mmCIF file of C-alpha atoms in Angstrom:
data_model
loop_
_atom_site.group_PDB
_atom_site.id
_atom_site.type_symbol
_atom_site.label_atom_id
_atom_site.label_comp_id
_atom_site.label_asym_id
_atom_site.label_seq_id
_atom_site.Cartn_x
_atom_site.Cartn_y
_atom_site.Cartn_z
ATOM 1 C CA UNK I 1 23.910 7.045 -14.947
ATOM 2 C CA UNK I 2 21.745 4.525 -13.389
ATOM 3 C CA UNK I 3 18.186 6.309 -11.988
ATOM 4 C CA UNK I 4 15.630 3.856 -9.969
ATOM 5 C CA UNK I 5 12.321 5.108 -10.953
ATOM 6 C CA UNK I 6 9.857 2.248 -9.632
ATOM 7 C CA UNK I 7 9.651 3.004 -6.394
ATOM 8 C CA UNK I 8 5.705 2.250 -6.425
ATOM 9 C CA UNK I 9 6.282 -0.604 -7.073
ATOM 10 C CA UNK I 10 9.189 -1.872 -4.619
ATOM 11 C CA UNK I 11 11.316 1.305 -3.137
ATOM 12 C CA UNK I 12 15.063 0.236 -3.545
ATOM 13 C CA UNK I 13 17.675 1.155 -2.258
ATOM 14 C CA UNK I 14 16.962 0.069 1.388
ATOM 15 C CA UNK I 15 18.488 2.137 4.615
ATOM 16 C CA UNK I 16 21.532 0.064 5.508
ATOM 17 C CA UNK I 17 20.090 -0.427 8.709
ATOM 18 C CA UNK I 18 17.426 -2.715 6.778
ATOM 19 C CA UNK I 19 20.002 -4.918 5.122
ATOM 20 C CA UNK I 20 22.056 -5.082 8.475
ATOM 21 C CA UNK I 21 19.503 -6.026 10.758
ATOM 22 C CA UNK I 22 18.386 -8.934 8.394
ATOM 23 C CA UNK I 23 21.848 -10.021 7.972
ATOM 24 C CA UNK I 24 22.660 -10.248 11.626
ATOM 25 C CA UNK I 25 19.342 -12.561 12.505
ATOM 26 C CA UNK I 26 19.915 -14.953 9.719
ATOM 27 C CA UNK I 27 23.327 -15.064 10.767
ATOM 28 C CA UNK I 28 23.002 -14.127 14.752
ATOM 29 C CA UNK I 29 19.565 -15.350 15.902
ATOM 30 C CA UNK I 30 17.060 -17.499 13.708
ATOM 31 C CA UNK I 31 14.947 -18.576 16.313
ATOM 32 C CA UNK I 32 11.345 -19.058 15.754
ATOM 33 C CA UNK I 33 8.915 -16.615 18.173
ATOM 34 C CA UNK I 34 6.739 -18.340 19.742
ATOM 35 C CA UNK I 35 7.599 -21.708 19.297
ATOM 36 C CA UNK I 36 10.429 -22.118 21.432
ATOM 37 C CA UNK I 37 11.906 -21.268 24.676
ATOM 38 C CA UNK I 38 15.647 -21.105 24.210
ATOM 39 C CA UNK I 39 17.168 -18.252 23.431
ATOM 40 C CA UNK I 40 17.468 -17.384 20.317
ATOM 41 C CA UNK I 41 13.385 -17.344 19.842
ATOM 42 C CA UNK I 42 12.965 -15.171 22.821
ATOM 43 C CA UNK I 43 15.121 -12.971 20.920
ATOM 44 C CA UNK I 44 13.061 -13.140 17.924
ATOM 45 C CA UNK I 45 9.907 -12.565 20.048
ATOM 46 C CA UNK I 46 11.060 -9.699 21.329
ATOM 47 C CA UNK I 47 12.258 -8.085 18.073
ATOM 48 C CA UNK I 48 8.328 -9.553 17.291
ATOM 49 C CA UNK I 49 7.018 -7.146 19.873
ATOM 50 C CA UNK I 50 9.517 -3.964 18.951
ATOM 51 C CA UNK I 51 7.823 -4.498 15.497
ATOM 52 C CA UNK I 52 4.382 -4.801 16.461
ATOM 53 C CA UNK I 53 4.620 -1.566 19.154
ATOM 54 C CA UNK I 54 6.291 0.667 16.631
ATOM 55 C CA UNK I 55 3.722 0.250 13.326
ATOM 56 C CA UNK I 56 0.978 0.404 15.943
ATOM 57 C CA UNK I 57 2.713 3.702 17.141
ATOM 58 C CA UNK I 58 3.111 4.661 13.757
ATOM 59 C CA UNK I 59 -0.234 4.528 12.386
ATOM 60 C CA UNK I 60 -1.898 5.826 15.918
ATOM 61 C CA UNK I 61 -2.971 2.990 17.340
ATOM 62 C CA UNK I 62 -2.694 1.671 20.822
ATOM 63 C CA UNK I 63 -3.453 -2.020 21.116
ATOM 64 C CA UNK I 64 -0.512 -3.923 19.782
ATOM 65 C CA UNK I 65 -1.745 -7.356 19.388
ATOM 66 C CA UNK I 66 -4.081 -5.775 17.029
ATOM 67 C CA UNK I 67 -0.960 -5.553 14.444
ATOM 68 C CA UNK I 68 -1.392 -8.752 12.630
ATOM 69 C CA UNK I 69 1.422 -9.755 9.919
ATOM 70 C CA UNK I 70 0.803 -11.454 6.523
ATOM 71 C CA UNK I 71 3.104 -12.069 3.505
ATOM 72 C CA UNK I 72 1.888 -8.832 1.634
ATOM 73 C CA UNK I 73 -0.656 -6.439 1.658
ATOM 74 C CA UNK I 74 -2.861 -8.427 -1.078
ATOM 75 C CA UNK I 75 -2.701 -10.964 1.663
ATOM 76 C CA UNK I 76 -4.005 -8.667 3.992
ATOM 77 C CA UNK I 77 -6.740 -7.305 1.830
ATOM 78 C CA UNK I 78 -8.020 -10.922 1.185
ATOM 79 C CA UNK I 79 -8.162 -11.656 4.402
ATOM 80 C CA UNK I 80 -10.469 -8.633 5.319
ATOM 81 C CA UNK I 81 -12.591 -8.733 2.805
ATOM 82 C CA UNK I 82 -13.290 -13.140 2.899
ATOM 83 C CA UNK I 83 -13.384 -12.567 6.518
ATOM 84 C CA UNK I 84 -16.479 -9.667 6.523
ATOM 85 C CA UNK I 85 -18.155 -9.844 4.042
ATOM 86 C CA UNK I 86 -21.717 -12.616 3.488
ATOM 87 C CA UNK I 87 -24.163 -12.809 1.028
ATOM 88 C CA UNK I 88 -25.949 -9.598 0.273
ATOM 89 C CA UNK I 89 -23.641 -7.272 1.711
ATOM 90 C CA UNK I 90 -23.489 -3.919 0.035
ATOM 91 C CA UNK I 91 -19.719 -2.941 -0.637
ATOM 92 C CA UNK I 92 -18.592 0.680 -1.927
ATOM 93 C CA UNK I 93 -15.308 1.158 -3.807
ATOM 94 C CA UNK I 94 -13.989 3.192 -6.395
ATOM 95 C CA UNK I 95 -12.424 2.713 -9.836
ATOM 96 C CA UNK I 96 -8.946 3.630 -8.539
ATOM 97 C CA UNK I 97 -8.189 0.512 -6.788
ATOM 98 C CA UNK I 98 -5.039 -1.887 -7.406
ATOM 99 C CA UNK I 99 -6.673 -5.428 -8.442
ATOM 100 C CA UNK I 100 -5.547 -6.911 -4.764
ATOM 101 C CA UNK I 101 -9.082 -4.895 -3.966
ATOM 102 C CA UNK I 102 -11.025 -5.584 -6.974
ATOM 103 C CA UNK I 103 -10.329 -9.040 -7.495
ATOM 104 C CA UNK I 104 -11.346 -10.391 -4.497
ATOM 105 C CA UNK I 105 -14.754 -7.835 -4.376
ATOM 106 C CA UNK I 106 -15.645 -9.254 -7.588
ATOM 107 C CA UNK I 107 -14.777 -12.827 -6.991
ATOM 108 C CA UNK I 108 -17.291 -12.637 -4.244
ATOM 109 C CA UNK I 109 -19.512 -10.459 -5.999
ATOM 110 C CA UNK I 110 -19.497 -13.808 -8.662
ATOM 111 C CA UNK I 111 -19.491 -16.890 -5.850
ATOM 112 C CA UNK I 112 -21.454 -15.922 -2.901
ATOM 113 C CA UNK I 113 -23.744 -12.918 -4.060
ATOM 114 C CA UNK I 114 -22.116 -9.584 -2.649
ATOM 115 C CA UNK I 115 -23.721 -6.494 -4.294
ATOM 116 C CA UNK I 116 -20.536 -4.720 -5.245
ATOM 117 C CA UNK I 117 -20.867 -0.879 -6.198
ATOM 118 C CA UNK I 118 -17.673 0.805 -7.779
ATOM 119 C CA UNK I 119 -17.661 4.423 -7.584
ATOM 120 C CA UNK I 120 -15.902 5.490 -10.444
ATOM 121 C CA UNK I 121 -13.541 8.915 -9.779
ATOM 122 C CA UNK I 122 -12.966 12.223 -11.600
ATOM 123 C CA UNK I 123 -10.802 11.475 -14.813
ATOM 124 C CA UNK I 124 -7.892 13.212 -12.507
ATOM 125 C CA UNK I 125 -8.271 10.238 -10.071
ATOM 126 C CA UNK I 126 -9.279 12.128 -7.068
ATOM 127 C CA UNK I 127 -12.783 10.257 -5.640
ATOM 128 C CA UNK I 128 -15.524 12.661 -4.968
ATOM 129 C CA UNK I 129 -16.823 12.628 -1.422
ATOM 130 C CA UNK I 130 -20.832 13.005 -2.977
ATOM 131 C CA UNK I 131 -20.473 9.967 -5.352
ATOM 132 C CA UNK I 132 -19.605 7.880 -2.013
ATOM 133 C CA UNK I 133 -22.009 9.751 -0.218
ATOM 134 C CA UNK I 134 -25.218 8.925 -2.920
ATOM 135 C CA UNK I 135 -23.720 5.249 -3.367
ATOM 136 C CA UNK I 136 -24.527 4.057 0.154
ATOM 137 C CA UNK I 137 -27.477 2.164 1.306
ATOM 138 C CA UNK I 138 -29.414 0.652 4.141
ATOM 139 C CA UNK I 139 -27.272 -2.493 3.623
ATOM 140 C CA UNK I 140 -23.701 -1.203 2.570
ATOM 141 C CA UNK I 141 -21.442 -3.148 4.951
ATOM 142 C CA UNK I 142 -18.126 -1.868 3.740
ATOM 143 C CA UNK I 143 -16.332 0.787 1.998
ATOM 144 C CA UNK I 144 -12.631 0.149 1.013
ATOM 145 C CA UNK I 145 -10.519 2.619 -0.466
ATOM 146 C CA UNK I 146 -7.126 3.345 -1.726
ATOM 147 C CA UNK I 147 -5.138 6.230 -0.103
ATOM 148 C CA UNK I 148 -3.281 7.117 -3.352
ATOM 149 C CA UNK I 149 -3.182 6.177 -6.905
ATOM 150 C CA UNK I 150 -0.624 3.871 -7.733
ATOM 151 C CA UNK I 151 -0.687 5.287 -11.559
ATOM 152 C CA UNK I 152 -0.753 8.995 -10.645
ATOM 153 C CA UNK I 153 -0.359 9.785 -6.910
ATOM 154 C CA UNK I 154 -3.584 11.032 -6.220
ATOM 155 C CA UNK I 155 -4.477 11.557 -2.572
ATOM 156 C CA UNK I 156 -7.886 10.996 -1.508
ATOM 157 C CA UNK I 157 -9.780 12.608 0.830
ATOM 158 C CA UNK I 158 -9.434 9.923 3.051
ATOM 159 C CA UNK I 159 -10.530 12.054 6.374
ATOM 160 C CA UNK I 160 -14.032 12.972 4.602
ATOM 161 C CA UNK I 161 -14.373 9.024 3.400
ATOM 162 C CA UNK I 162 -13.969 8.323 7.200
ATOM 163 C CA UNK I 163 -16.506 10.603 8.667
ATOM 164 C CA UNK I 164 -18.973 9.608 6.428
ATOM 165 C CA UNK I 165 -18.794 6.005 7.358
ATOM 166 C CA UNK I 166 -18.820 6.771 10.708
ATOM 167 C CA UNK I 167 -21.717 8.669 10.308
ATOM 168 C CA UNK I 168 -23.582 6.190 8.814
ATOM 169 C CA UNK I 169 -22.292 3.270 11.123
ATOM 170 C CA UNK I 170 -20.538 1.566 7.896
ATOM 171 C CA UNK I 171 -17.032 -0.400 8.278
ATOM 172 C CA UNK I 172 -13.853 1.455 6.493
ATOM 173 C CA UNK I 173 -10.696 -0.125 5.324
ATOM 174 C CA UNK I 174 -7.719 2.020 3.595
ATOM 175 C CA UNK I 175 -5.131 0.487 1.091
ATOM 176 C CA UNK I 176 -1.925 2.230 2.379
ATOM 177 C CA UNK I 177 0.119 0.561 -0.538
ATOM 178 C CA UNK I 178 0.833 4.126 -1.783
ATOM 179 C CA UNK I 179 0.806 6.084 0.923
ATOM 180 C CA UNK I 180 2.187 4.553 4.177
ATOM 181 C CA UNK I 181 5.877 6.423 4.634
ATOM 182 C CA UNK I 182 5.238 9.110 2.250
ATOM 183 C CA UNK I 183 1.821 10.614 3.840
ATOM 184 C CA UNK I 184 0.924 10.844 7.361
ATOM 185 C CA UNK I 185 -1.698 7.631 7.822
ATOM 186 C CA UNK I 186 -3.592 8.105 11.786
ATOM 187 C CA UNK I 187 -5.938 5.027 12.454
ATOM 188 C CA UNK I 188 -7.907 7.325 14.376
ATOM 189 C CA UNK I 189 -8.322 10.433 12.945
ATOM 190 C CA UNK I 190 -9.384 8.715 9.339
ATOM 191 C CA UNK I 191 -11.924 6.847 11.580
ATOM 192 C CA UNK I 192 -10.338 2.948 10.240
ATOM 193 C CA UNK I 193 -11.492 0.051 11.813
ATOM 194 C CA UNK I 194 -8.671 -1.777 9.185
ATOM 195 C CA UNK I 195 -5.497 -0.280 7.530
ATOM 196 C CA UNK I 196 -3.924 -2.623 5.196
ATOM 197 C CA UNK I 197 0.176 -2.079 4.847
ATOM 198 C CA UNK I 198 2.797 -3.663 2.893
ATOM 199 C CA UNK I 199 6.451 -3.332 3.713
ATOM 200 C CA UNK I 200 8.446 -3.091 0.927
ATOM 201 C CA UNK I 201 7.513 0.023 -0.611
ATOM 202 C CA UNK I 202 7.742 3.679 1.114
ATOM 203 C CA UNK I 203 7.752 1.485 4.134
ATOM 204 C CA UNK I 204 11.621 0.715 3.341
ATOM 205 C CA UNK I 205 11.142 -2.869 4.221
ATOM 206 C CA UNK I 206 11.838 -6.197 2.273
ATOM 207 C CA UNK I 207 9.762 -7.821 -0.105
ATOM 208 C CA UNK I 208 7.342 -10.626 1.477
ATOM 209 C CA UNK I 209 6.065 -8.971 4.315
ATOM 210 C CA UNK I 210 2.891 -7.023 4.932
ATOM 211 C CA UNK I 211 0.144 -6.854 7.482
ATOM 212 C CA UNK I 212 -2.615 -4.920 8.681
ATOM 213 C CA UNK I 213 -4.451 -3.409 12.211
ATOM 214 C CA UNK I 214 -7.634 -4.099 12.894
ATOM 215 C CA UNK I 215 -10.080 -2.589 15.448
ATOM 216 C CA UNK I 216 -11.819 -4.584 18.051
ATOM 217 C CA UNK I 217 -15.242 -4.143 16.757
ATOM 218 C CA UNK I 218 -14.615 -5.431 13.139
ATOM 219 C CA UNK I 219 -12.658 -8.425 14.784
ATOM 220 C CA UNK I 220 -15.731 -9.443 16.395
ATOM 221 C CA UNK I 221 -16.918 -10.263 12.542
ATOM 222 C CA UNK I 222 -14.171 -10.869 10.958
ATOM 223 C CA UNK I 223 -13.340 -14.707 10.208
ATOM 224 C CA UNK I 224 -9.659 -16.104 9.845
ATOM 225 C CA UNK I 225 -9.316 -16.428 6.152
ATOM 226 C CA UNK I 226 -5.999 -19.176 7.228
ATOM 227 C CA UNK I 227 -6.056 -21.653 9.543
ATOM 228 C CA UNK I 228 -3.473 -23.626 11.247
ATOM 229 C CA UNK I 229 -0.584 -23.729 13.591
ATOM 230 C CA UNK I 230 -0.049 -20.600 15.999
ATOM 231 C CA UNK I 231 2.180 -21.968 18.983
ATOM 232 C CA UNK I 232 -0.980 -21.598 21.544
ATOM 233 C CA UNK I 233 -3.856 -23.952 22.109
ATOM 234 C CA UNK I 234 -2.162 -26.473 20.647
ATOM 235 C CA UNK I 235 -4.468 -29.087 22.268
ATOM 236 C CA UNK I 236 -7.184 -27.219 20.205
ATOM 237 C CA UNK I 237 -8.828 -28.280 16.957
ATOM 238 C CA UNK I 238 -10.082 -25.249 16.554
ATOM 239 C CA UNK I 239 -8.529 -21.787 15.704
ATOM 240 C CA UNK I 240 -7.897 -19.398 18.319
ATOM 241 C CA UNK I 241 -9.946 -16.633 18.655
ATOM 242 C CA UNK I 242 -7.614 -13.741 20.479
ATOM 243 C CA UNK I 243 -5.163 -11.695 18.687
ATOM 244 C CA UNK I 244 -3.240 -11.909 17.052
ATOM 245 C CA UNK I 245 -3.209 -15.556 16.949
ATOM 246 C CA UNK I 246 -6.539 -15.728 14.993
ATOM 247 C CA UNK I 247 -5.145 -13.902 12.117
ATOM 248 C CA UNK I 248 -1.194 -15.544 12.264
ATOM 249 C CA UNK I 249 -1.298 -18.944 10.843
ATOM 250 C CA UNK I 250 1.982 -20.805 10.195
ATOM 251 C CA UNK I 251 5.804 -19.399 10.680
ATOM 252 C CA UNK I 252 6.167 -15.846 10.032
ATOM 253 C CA UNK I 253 8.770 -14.057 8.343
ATOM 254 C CA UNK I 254 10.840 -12.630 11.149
ATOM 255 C CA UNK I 255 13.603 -11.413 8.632
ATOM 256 C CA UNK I 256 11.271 -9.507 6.908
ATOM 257 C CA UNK I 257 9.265 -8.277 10.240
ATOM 258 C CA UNK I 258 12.585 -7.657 11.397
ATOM 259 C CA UNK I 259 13.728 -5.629 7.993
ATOM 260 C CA UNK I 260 10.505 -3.738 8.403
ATOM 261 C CA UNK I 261 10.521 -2.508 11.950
ATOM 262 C CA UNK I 262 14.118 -1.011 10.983
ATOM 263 C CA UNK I 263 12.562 0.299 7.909
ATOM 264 C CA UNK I 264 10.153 2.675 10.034
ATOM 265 C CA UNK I 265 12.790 3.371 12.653
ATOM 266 C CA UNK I 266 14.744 5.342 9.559
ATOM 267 C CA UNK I 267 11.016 6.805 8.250
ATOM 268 C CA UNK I 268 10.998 7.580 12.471
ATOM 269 C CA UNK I 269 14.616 9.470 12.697
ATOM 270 C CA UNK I 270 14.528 11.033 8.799
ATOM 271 C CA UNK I 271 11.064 12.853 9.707
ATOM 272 C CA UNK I 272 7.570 11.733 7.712
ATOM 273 C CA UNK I 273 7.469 15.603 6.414
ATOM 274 C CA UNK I 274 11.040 15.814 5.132
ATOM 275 C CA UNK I 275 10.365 12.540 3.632
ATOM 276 C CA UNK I 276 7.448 13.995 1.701
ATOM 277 C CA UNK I 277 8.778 17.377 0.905
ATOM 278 C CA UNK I 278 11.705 16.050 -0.969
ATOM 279 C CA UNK I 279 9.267 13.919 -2.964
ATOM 280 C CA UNK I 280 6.915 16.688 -3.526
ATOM 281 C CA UNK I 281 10.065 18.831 -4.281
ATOM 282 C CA UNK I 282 11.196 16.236 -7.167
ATOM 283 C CA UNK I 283 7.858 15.418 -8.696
ATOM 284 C CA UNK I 284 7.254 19.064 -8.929
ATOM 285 C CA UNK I 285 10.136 19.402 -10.752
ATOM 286 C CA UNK I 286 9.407 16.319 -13.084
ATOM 287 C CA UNK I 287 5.832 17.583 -13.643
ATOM 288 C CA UNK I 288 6.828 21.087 -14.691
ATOM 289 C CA UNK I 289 9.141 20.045 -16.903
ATOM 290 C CA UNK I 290 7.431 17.301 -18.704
ATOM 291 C CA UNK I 291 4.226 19.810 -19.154
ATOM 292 C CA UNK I 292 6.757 21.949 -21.709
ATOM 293 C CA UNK I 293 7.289 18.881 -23.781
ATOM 294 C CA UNK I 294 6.263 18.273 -27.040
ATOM 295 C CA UNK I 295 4.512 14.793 -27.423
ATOM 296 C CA UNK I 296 4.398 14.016 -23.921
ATOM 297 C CA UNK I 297 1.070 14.070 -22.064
ATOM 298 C CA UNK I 298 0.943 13.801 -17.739
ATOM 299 C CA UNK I 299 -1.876 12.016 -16.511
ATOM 300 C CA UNK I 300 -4.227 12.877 -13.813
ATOM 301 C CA UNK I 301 -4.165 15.862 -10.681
ATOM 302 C CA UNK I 302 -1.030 17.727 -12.030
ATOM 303 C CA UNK I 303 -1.088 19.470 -8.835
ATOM 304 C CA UNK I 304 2.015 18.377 -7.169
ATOM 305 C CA UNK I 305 1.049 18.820 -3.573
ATOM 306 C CA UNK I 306 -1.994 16.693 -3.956
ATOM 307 C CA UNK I 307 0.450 13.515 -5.100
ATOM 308 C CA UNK I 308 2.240 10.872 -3.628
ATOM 309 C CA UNK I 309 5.602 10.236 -5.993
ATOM 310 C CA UNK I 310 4.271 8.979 -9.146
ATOM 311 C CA UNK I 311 3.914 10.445 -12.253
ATOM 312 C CA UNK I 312 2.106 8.741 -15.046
ATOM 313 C CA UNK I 313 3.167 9.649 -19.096
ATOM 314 C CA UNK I 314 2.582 8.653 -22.249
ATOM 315 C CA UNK I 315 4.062 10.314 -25.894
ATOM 316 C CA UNK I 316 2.150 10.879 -28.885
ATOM 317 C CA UNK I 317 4.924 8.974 -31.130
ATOM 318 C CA UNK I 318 5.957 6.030 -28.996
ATOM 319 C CA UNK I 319 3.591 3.086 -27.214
ATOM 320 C CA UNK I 320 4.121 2.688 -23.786
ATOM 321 C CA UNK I 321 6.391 -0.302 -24.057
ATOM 322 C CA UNK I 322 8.848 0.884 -26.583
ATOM 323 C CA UNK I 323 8.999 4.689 -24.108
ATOM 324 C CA UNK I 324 9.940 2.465 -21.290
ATOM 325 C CA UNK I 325 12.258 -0.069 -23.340
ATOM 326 C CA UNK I 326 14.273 3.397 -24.194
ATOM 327 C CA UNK I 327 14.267 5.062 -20.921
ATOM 328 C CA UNK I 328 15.637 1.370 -19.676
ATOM 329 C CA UNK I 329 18.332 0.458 -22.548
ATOM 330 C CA UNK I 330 19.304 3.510 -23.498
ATOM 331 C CA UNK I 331 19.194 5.168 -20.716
ATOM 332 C CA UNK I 332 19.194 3.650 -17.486
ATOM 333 C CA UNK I 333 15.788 5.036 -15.717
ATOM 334 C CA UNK I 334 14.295 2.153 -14.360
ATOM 335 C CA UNK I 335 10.846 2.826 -14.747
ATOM 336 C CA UNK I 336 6.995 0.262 -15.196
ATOM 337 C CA UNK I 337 4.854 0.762 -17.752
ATOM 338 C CA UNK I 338 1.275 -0.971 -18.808
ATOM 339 C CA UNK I 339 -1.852 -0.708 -16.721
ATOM 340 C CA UNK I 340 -0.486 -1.394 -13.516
ATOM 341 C CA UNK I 341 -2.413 -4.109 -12.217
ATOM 342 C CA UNK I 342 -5.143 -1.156 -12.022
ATOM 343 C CA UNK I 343 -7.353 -1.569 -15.519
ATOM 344 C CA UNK I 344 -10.111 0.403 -14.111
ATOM 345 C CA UNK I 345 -7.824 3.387 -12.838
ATOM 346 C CA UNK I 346 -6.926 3.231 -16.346
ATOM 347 C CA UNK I 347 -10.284 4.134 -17.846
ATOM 348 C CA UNK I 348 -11.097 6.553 -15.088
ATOM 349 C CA UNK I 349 -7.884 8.780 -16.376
ATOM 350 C CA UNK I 350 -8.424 7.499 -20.208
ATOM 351 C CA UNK I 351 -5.254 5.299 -20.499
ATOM 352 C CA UNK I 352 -6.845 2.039 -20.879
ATOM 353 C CA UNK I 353 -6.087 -0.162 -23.230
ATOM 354 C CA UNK I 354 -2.265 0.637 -23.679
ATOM 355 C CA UNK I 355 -2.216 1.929 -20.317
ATOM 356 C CA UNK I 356 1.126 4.760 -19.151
ATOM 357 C CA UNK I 357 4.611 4.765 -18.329
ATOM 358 C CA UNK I 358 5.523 5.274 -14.598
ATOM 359 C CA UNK I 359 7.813 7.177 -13.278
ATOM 360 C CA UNK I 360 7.733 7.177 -8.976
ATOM 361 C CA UNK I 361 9.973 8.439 -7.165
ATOM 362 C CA UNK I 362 11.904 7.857 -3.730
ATOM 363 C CA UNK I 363 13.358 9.534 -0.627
ATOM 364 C CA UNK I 364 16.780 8.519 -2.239
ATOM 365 C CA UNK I 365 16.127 9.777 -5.910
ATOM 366 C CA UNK I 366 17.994 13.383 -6.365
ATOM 367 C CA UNK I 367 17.668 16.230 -7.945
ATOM 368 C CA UNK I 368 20.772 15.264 -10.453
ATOM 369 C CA UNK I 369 19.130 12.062 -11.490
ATOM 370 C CA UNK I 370 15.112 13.648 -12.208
ATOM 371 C CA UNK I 371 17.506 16.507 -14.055
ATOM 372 C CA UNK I 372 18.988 13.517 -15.833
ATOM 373 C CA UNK I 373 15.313 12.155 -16.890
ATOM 374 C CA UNK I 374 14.243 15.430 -17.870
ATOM 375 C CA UNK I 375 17.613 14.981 -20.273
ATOM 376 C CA UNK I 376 16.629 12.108 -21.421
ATOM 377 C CA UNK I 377 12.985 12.637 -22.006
ATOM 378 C CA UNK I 378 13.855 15.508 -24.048
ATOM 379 C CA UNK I 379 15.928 13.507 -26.172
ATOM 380 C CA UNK I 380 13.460 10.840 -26.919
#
């Protein structure tokens, strides 16, 4: 038996409807929106459009042009945070984050002067809402936070995160890399004025396509991090400055836009709460039975309704890399191990330097195959 077990980091298999859709505008349509006026790019502006009304439907939102598309949500993530942030600026994050948030904090912390505070969580990776709270200060500009752990699920209390920056009059951005198709994600109930997304992981989409949604008053500050050809103003030198031009630089990738707006339609018909009740239901199941194993230890909230789909392991006998060579060679359970492009989530839950072996799960994992892991965990 084969068992995909990576779905944090790219969910596979797609919904059919994915791969079909793709196939028929590589094959059916290929214009370029916004370029042209023949047919075939009307057609792809108006699958443009379907794509841009549904995500902004789908994260509660209600100005489309808003939606802007990039190649990935790192892409997304540097563009918000080189396009806010000047010298001086007080930024709070925590040690949870996936280096697509830290890297770019600290490479401005190191070239133009930011003062860059990282909160660092509870060794069960869930933030607390005080050490945010005590963290801020007359200057903090920005606070950017993960929605979940990509190591061990964790859910953070987003909602509270929100107030509190509203409160205090202080921009918030999420990272819905974890989280966006598995947990419910409302632009306007976690008080956003950015939401990063990729595609390709709970999403359902293909790889190379991402974006975010940015409010009108952190537009206003926000500078274009690429510049270059948008199909409008041509005669201009300059960038334009309305949405979503500003943001959209260059051709986008209309298979993978395309890919994705299917990819929510089947979140859309399957239900966002069955979704995440038969991934609650598996990792449950995972969790409880890994906890009666000798030599294996779970890392971070064990509580499986506060959890996204992963579930982070290591065993007393074996490092990392030869637990996840096994469960690959020997026994088909595609799985990632190491530190996850996430070094300081890894000292926050004490798994740094070797770092864990993931095991995340998806809406088309079943309860044959996690038996099957448990079977083959207990054999190792």
């Amino acid at each position: 038996m084969n068992v995909y077990l990576d779905n944090a980091s790219t969910s596979f298999p797609k919904p059919k409807t994915v791969s079909d859709s793709i196939y028929n505008y590589l094959t059916n349509i290929g214009g370029n929106p916004g370029r042209s006026n023949h047919s075939n790019a009307l057609e792809s502006n108006r699958y443009l459009f379907l794509a841009r009304e549904t995500i902004a439907n789908f994260f509660n939102f209600n100005k489309i042009e808003n939606v802007i598309f990039t190649n990935n949500i790192t892409s997304s993530l540097n563009t918000l945070v080189n396009g806010i942030l000047k010298p001086g600026d007080h930024v709070i994050t925590s040690s949870m984050e996936h280096n697509s948030v830290i890297r770019p904090l600290y490479n401005l912390k190191e070239t133009i002067g930011i003062d860059l505070e990282i909160v660092s969580a509870k060794s069960n990776g869930i933030i607390d809402i005080d050490s945010i709270s005590k963290a801020i200060k007359n200057n903090t500009k920005l606070v950017i936070i993960t929605h979940a752990s990509n190591i061990t699920g964790s859910i953070q209390p987003i909602q509270k995160i929100g107030e509190l920056c509203k409160k205090h009059n202080i921009f918030f951005i999420l990272d819905s890399a974890q989280s966006a198709g598995v947990l419910e994600v409302d632009f306007k109930e976690f008080n956003l004025n950015a939401l990063a997304f990729t595609g390709h992981k709970s999403l359902l989409g293909p790889q190379g396509i991402g974006g975010f949604i940015i409010d009108d008053k952190l537009n206003e500050i926000c500078n274009p991090y690429i510049l270059g050809g948008t199909g409008s103003l041509s005669h201009s030198l300059l960038q334009p400055d309305f949405l979503p031009d500003k943001f959209e630089s260059g051709t986008l990738n209309i298979p993978g836009i395309i890919g994705l707006y299917e990819g929510i339609k089947f979140i859309e018909k399957e239900g966002l709460n069955t979704i995440y009740e038969h991934n609650a239901y598996l990792r449950s199941y995972l969790i409880n039975e890994i906890s009666n194993m000798n030599n294996f230890t779970i890392h971070g909230d064990l509580n499986p309704s506060n959890g996204t789909s992963c579930v982070s392991i290591t065993n007393s006998k074996l490092d990392v890399s030869e637990l996840s060579f096994i469960l690959d060679s020997d026994y088909g359970i595609s799985n990632r191990s190491g530190l996850h492009c996430a070094p300081l989530a890894h000292k926050t839950i004490g798994t740094y330097p070797n770092g864990t072996v993931r095991l995340s799960l998806g809406y088309f994992n079943t309860l044959e195959e996690i038996k099957y892991t448990v079977d083959s965990l207990n054999k190792i």
